[in-house]
Coordinates of C-alpha atoms in Angstrom, one line a residue:
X1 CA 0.0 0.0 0.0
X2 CA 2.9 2.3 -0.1
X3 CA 0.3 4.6 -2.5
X4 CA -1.8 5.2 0.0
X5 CA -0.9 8.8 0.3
X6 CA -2.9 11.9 0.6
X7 CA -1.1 14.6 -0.2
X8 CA -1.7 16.5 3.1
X9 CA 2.2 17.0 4.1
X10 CA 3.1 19.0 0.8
X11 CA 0.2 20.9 0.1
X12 CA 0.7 23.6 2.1
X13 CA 4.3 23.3 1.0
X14 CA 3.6 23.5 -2.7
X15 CA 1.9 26.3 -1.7
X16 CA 4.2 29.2 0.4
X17 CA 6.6 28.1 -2.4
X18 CA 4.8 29.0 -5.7
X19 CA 3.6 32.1 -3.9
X20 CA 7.1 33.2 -2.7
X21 CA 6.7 32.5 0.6
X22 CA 9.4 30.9 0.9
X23 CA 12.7 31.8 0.1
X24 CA 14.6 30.3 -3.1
X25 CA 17.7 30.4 -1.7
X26 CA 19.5 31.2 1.5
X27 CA 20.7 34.3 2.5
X28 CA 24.0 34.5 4.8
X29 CA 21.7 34.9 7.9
X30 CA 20.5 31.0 6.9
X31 CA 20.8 29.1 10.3
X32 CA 20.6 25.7 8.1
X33 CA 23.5 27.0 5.9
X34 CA 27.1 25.5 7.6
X35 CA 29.1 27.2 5.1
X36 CA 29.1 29.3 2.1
X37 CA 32.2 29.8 0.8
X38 CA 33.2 30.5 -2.7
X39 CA 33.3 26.8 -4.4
X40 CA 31.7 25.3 -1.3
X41 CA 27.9 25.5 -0.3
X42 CA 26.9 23.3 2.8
X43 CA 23.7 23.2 4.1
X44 CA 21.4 20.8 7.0
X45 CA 18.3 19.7 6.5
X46 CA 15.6 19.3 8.8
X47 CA 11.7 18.2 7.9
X48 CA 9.3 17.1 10.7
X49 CA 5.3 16.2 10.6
X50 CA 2.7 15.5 13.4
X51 CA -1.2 14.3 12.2
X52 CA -4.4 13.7 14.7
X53 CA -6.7 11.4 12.6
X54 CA -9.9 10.3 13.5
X55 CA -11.6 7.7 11.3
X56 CA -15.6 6.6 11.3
X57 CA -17.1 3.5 9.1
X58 CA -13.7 2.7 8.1
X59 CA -14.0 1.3 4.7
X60 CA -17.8 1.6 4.7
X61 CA -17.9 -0.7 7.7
X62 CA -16.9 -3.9 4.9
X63 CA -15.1 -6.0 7.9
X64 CA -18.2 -7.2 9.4
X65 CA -19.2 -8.6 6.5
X66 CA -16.1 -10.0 5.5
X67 CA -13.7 -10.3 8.2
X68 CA -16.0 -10.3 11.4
X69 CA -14.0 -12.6 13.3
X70 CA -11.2 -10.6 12.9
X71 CA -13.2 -7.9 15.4
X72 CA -11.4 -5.0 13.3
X73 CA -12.6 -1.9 14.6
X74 CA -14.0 0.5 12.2
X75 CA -13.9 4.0 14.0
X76 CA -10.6 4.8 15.5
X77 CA -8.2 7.5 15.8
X78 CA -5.0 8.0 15.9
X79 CA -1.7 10.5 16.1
X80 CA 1.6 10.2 13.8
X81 CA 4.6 11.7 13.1
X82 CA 8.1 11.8 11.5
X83 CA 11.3 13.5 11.7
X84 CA 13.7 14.1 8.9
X85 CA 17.1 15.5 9.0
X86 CA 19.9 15.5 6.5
X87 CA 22.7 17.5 5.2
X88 CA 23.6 18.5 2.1
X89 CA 26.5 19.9 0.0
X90 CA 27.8 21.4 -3.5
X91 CA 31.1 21.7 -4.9
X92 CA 32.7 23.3 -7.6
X93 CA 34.4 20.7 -9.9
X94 CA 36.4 22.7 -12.0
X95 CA 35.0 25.9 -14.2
X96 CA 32.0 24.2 -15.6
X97 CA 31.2 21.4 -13.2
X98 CA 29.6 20.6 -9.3
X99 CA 30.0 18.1 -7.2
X100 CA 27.2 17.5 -4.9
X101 CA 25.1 15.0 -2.5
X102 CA 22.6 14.4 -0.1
X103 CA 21.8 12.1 3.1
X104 CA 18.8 12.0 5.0
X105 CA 17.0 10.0 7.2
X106 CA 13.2 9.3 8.5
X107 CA 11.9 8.3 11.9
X108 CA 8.2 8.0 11.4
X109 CA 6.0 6.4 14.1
X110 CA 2.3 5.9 14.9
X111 CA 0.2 6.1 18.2
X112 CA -3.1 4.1 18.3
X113 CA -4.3 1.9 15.8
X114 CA -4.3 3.6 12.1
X115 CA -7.0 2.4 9.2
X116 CA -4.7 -1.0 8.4
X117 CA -5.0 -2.0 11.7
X118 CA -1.3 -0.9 12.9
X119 CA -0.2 0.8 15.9
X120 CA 2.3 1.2 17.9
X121 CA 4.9 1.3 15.2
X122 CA 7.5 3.3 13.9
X123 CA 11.0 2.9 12.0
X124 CA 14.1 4.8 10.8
X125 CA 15.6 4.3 7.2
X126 CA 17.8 6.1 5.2
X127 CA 15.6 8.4 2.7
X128 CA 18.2 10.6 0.6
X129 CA 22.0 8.7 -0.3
X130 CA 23.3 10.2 -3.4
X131 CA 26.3 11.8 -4.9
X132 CA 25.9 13.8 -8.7
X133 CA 28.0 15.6 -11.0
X134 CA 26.5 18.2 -13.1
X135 CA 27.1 21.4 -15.1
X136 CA 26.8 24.9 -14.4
X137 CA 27.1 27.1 -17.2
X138 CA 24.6 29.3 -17.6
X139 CA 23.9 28.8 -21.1
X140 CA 24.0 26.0 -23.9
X141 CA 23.7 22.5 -23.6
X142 CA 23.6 20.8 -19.6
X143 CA 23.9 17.3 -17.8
X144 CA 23.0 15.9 -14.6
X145 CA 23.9 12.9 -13.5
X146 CA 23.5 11.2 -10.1
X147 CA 23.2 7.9 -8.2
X148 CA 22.0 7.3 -5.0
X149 CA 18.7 6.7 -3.0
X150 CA 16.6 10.1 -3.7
X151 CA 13.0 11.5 -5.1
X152 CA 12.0 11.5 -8.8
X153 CA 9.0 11.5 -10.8
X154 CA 8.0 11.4 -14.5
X155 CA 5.5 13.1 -16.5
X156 CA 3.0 14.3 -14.3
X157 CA 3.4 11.2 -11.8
X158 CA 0.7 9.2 -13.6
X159 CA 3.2 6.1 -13.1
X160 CA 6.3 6.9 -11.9
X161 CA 6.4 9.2 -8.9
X162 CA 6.1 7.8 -5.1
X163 CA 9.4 6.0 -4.7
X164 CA 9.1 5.2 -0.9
X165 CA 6.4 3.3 1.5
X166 CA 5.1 4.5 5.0
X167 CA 2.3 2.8 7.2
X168 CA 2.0 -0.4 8.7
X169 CA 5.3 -1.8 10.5
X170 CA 7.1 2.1 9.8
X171 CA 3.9 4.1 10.6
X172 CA 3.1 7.5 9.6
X173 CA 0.6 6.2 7.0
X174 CA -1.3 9.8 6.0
X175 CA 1.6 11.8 6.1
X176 CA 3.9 9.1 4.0
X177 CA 7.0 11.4 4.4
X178 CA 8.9 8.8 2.1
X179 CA 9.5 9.6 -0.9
X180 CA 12.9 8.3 -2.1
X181 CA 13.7 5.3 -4.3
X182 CA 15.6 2.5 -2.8
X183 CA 18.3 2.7 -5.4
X184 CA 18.6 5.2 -8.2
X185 CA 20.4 6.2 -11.4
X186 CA 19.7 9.6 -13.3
X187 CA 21.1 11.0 -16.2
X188 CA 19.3 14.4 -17.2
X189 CA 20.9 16.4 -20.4
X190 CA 19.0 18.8 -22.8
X191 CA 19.1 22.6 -23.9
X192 CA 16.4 25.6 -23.4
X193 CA 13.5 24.0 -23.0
X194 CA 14.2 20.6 -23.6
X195 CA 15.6 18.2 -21.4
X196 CA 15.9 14.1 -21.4
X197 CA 16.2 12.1 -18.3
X198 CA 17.6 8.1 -18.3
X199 CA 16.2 6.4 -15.2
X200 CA 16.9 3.3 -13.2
X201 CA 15.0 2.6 -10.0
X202 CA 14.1 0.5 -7.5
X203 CA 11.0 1.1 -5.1
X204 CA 11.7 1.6 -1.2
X205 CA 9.3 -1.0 -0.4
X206 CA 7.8 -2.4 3.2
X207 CA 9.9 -5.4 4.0
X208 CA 7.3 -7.9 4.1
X209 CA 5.7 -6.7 0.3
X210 CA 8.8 -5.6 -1.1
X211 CA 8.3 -6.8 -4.9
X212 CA 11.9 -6.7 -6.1
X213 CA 10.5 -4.3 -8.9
X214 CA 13.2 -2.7 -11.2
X215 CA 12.9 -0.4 -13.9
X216 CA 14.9 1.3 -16.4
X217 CA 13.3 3.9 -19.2
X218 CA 13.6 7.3 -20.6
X219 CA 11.7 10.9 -20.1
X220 CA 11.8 13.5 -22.8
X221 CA 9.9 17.0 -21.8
X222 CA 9.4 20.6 -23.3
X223 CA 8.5 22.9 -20.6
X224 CA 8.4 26.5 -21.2
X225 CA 8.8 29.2 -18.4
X226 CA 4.9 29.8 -18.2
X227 CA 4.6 26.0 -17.4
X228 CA 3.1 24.7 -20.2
X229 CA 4.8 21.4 -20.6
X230 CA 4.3 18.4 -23.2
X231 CA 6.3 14.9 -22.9
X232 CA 7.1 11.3 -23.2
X233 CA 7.6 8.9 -20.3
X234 CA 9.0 5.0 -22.2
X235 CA 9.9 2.1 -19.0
X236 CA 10.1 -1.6 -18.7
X237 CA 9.8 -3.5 -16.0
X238 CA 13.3 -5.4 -15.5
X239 CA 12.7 -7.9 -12.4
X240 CA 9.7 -8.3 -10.0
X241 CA 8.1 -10.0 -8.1
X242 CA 4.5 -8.5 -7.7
X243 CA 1.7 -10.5 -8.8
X244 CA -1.5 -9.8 -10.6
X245 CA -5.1 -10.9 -10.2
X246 CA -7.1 -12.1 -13.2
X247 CA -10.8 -12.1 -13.7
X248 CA -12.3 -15.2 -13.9
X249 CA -13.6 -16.8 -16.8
X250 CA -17.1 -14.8 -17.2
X251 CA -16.7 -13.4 -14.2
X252 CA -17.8 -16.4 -12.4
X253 CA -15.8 -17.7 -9.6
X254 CA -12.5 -16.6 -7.5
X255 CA -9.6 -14.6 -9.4
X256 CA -6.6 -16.1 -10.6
X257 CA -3.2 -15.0 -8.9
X258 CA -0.3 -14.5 -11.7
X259 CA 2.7 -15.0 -9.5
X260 CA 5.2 -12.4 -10.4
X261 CA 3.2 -11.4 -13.6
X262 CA 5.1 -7.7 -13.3
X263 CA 7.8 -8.7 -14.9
X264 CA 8.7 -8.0 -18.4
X265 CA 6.0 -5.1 -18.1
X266 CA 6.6 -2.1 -21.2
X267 CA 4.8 1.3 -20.7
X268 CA 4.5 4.3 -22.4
X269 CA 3.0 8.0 -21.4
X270 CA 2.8 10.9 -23.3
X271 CA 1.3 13.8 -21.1
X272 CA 0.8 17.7 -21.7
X273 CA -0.5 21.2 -20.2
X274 CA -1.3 23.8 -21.9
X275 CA -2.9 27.8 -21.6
X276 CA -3.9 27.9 -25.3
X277 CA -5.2 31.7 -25.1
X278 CA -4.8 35.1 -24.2
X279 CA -6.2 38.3 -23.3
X280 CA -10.0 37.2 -21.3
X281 CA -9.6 33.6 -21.6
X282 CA -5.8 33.7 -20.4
X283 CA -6.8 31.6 -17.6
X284 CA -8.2 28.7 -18.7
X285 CA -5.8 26.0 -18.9
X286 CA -6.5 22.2 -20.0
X287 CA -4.1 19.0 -19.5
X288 CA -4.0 14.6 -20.3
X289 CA -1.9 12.0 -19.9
X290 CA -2.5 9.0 -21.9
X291 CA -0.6 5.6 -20.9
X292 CA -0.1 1.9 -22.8
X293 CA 1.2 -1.1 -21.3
X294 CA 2.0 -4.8 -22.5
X295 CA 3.6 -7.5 -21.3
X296 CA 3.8 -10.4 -24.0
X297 CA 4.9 -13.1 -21.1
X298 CA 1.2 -13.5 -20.0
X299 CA -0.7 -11.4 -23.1
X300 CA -1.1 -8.1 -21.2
X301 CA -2.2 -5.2 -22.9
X302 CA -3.5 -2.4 -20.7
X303 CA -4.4 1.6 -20.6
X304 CA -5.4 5.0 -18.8
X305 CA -5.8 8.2 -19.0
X306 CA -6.8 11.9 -17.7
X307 CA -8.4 14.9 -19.2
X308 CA -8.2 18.0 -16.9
X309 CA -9.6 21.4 -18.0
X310 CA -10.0 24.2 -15.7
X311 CA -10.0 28.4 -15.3
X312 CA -8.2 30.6 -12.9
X313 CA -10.1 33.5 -12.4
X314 CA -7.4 35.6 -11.1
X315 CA -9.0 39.2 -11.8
X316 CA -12.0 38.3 -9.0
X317 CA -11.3 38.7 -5.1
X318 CA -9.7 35.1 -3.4
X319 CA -8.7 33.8 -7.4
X320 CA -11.1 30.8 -7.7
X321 CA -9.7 28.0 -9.6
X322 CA -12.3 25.5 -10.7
X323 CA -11.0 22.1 -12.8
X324 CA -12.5 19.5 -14.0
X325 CA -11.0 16.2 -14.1
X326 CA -12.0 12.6 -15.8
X327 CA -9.6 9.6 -15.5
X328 CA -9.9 6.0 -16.4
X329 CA -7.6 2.6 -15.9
X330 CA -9.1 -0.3 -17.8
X331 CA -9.8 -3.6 -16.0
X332 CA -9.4 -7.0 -16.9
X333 CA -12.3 -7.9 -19.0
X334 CA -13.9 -11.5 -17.9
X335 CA -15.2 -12.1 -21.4
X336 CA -11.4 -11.9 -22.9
X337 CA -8.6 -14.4 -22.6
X338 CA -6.0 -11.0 -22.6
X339 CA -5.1 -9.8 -19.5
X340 CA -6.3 -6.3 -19.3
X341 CA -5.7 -4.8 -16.0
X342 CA -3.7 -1.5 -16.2
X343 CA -0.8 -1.3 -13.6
X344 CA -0.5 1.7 -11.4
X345 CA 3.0 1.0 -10.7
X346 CA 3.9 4.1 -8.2
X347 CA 1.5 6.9 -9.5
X348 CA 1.4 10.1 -7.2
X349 CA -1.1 9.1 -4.9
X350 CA -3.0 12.4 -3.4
X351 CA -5.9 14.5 -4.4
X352 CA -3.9 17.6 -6.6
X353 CA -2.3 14.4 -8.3
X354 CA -3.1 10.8 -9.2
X355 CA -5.6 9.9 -6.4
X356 CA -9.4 8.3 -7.3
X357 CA -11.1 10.2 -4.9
X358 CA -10.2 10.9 -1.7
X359 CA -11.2 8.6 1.2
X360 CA -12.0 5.8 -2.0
X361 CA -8.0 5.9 -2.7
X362 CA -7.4 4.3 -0.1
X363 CA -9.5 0.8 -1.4
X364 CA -9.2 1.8 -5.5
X365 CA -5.6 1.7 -6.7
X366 CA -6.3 3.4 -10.5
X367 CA -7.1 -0.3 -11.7
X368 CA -10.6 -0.9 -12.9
X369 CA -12.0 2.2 -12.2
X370 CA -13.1 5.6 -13.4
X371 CA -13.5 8.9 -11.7
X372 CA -15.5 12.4 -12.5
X373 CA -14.0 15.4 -10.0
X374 CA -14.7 18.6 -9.5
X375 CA -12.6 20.9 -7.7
X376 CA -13.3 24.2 -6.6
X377 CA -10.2 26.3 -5.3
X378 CA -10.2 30.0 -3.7
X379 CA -7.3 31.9 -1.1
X380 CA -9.1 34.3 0.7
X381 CA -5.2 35.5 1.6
X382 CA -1.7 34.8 0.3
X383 CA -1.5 32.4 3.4
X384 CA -4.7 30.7 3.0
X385 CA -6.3 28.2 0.6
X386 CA -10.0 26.6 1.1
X387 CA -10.6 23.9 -1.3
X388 CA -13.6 21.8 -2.0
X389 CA -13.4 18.0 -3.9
X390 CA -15.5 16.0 -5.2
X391 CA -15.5 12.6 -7.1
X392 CA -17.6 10.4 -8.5
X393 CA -16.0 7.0 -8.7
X394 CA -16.9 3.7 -10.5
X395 CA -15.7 0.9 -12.4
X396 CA -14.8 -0.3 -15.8
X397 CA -15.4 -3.9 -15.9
X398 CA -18.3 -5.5 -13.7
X399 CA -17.2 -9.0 -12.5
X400 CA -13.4 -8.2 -12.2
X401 CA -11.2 -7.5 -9.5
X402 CA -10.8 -3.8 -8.5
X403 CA -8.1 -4.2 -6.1
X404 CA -5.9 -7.9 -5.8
X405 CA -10.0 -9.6 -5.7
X406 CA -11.3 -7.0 -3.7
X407 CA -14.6 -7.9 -3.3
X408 CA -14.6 -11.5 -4.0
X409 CA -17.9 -13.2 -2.3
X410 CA -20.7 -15.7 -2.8
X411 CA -23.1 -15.1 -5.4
X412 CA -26.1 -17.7 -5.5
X413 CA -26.2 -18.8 -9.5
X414 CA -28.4 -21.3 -10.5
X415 CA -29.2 -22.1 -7.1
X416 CA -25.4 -22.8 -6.1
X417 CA -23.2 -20.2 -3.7
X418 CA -20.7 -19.5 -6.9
X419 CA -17.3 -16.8 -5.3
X420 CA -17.6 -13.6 -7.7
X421 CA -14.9 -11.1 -7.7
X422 CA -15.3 -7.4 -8.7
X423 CA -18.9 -5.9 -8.2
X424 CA -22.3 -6.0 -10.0
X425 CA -22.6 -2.5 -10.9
X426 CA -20.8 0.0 -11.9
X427 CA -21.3 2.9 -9.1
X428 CA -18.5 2.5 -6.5
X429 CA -18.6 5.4 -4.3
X430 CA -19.3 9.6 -4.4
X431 CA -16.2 11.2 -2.3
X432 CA -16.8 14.5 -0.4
X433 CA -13.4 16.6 0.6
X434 CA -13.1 20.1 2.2
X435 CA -9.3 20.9 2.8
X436 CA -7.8 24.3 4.8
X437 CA -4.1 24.9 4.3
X438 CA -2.2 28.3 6.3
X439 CA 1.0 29.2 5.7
X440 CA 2.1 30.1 9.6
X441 CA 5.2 30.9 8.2
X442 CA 8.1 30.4 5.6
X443 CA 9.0 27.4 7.3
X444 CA 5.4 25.9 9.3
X445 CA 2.3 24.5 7.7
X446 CA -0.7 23.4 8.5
X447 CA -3.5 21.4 6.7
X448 CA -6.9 20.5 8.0
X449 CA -9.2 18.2 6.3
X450 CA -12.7 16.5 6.7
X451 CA -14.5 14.3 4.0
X452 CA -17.2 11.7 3.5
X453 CA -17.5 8.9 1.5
X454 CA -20.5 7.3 0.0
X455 CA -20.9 3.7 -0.9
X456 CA -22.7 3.8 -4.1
X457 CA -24.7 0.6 -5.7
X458 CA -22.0 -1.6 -6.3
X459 CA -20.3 -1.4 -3.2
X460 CA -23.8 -2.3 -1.5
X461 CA -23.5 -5.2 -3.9
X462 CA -21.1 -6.5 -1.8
X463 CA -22.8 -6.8 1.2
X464 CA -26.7 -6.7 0.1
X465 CA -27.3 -4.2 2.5
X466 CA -26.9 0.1 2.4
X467 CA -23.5 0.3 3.9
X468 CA -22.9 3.2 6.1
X469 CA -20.8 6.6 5.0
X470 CA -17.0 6.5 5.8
X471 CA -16.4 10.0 7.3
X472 CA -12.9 10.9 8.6
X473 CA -11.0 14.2 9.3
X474 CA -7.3 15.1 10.2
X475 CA -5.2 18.2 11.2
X476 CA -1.8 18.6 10.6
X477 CA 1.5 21.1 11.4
X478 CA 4.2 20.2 9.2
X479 CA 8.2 22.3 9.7
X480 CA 10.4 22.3 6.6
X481 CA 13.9 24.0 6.8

């Protein structure tokens, strides 16, 4: 489940940065900054995150019907945290060239029993570990080249993008301050407005699910200094060990487990942004992403996509931003002898990115399903930002496993209990968000959230009864030096 992240520890951060509240580089009054000497920049780190979470009709209450004797308890709350330090540095290399590196490390920890079931726990692993060489003349062509555990994403994070797992046995599991990948190569080089980045990586994965995944592939992006962007995003799938689930024949009876199906997996995404006018309509804005993958091992062939359109009214009082946003991941189609699940591999899993709904993330991983959402965005201040979500989610393929059989129970056919996976209609759930982020300062952050989720016919399929709303809310403080 390391995808099972909401967003709610950069927000804020995003924020104060794209509004200039937050300086872009430090000053000689920088208490972080250990030296600053021509040729020598060195610089400590320090990022830390508390959340109080409060949880009701966890997962719309499913565990009674299909785990009761495991007496999971569907309302709880619970408070996390993390700490992150690190140090940095940069070095001149000769006229044209830097040194530099990071290392950082998380201690993340929960207290009380989080929406998996796990409390009481908390680890410390290594986060940032890389050394890069790269050029710094100011014009003409450029290269970047690194290797070491550290962030990256690709495209728009559709695929590539959450490198690191938080919640169960290392806790934090809302804030998911991990980011990094376990082990990773980049090469970046380009010119203007161009650049190409080569990529190896390898997911910091829980111990107990770690899928051995390793991929290698290839970014090439035009971004302009408006950010309008347009790109391609090419990867395969080296090694791994992750399995997939496979509809049944017709639909009718338990999935099939592919052990280790993963590997030999080939994607491509192209994705773009763009402000095609000027003058009144200058702030309407529109984006997609459209992805393929295949996998000739087992006959996969799978897609997705987004279409985002939205306006920025920045002429009226608070600058409302409304957006519009459909997205789609096929599902393995029962009737079909093709595997046609799309793989979410580690897409950028919060609301302003890759998440299918809000509170319904957390059971649909952008496999089988579809989502309308509507966002409505106003900043009553330069500090403050009030934003309203809403998503209605369902599925692509009735009959078909929405996440690893999800959903698999007895049907009565013909008079016989038959095990169906997948649901019996194509409403999943109607998500509800409300989300408050302040700036307190250039350094401290706070997020509050509340939201609701509401089963829609095919979840009640499930259980042949209404299930109850899931309603949760959380409040946040997050420090970043």
């Amino acid at each position: 489940m390391g995808n099972v992240r909401d967003g709610r520890r950069t927000t804020a951060t995003l924020l104060a940065i794209g509004l200039g509240l937050v300086p872009a580089a430090a000053s000689a009054k920088d208490p972080m900054l250990l030296i600053d000497e021509p040729g020598l920049e060195v610089r400590l780190h320090f990022q830390a995150g508390v959340n109080v979470v409060a949880e009701q009709n966890l997962f719309w209450n499913f565990a009674d019907t299909f785990a009761p004797e495991a007496n999971f308890d569907s309302d709880t709350r619970w408070l996390e945290g993390y700490l992150m330090p690190g140090i940095s540095f940069t070095a001149d290399a000769g006229d044209l060239l830097a040194i530099y590196g990071k290392l950082s490390f998380v201690a993340s920890g929960t207290l009380g029993t989080d929406a998996f079931d796990a409390g009481g726990t908390g680890a410390i692993t290594l986060e940032d570990g890389y050394l890069g060489l790269r050029s710094t003349a100011e014009t003409g062509p450029f290269f970047d080249i690194s290797v070491g555990p550290r962030p990256f994403k690709a495209g728009t994070g559709m695929l590539i993008a959450n490198g690191g797992s938080s919640g169960f046995e290392r806790g934090a599991l809302k804030l998911g301050p991990r980011t990094a990948w376990e082990q990773a190569a980049l090469l970046r080089f380009g010119q203007d407005d161009v650049t190409a980045t080569a990529f190896f990586i390898d997911a910091n994965e829980l111990s107990d699910t770690d899928s051995g995944t390793k991929i290698a592939g290839g970014d090439l992006r035009y971004e302009t200094d408006d950010g309008q962007y347009g790109g391609l995003t090419i990867g395969h799938v080296l090694e791994s060990n992750s399995p997939y689930p496979r509809a049944a024949d017709g639909g009718i009876g338990p999935p099939v487990i592919m052990p280790g199906a993963r590997d030999g997996l080939s994607f491509v995404n192209a994705y773009g942004r763009t402000q095609p006018f000027d003058g009144a309509m200058a702030g309407f804005f529109i984006g997609g992403d459209l992805a393929y993958q295949w996998n000739p091992e087992i006959d996969l062939q799978a897609w997705g996509g987004r279409i985002q359109i939205g306006y920025v009214f920045e002429e009226l009082s608070w600058a409302p931003t409304i957006a519009y946003s459909y997205q789609t991941f096929s599902g393995d189609d029962p009737s079909t002898s093709r595997v046609e699940r799309f793989d979410p591999l580690y897409y950028e899993g919060n609301p302003n990115a890759w998440s299918t709904g809000t509170k319904s993330s957390m059971m649909f991983l952008n496999s089988n399903v579809n989502a309308h959402q509507l966002s409505l965005q106003v900043r009553p201040t330069e500090a403050d930002t009030w934003t309203l979500r809403y998503a209605h989610i369902r599925a692509n393929e009735l009959n078909s496993p929405i996440q690893f059989g999800q959903g698999t129970r007895l049907d009565i056919i013909d008079g016989t209990p038959t095990p169906i996976a997948g649901v019996g209609d194509y409403h999943l759930a109607d998500d509800v968000y409300l989300e408050y982020s302040r700036v307190i300062n250039p350094n401290t952050f706070l997020t509050a959230g509340v939201s609701i989720s509401i089963p829609g016919k095919g979840m009640d399929s499930l259980t042949k009864e209404n299930s109850p709303n899931w309603l949760g809310g959380f409040v946040n403080v997050i420090v970043n030096f």
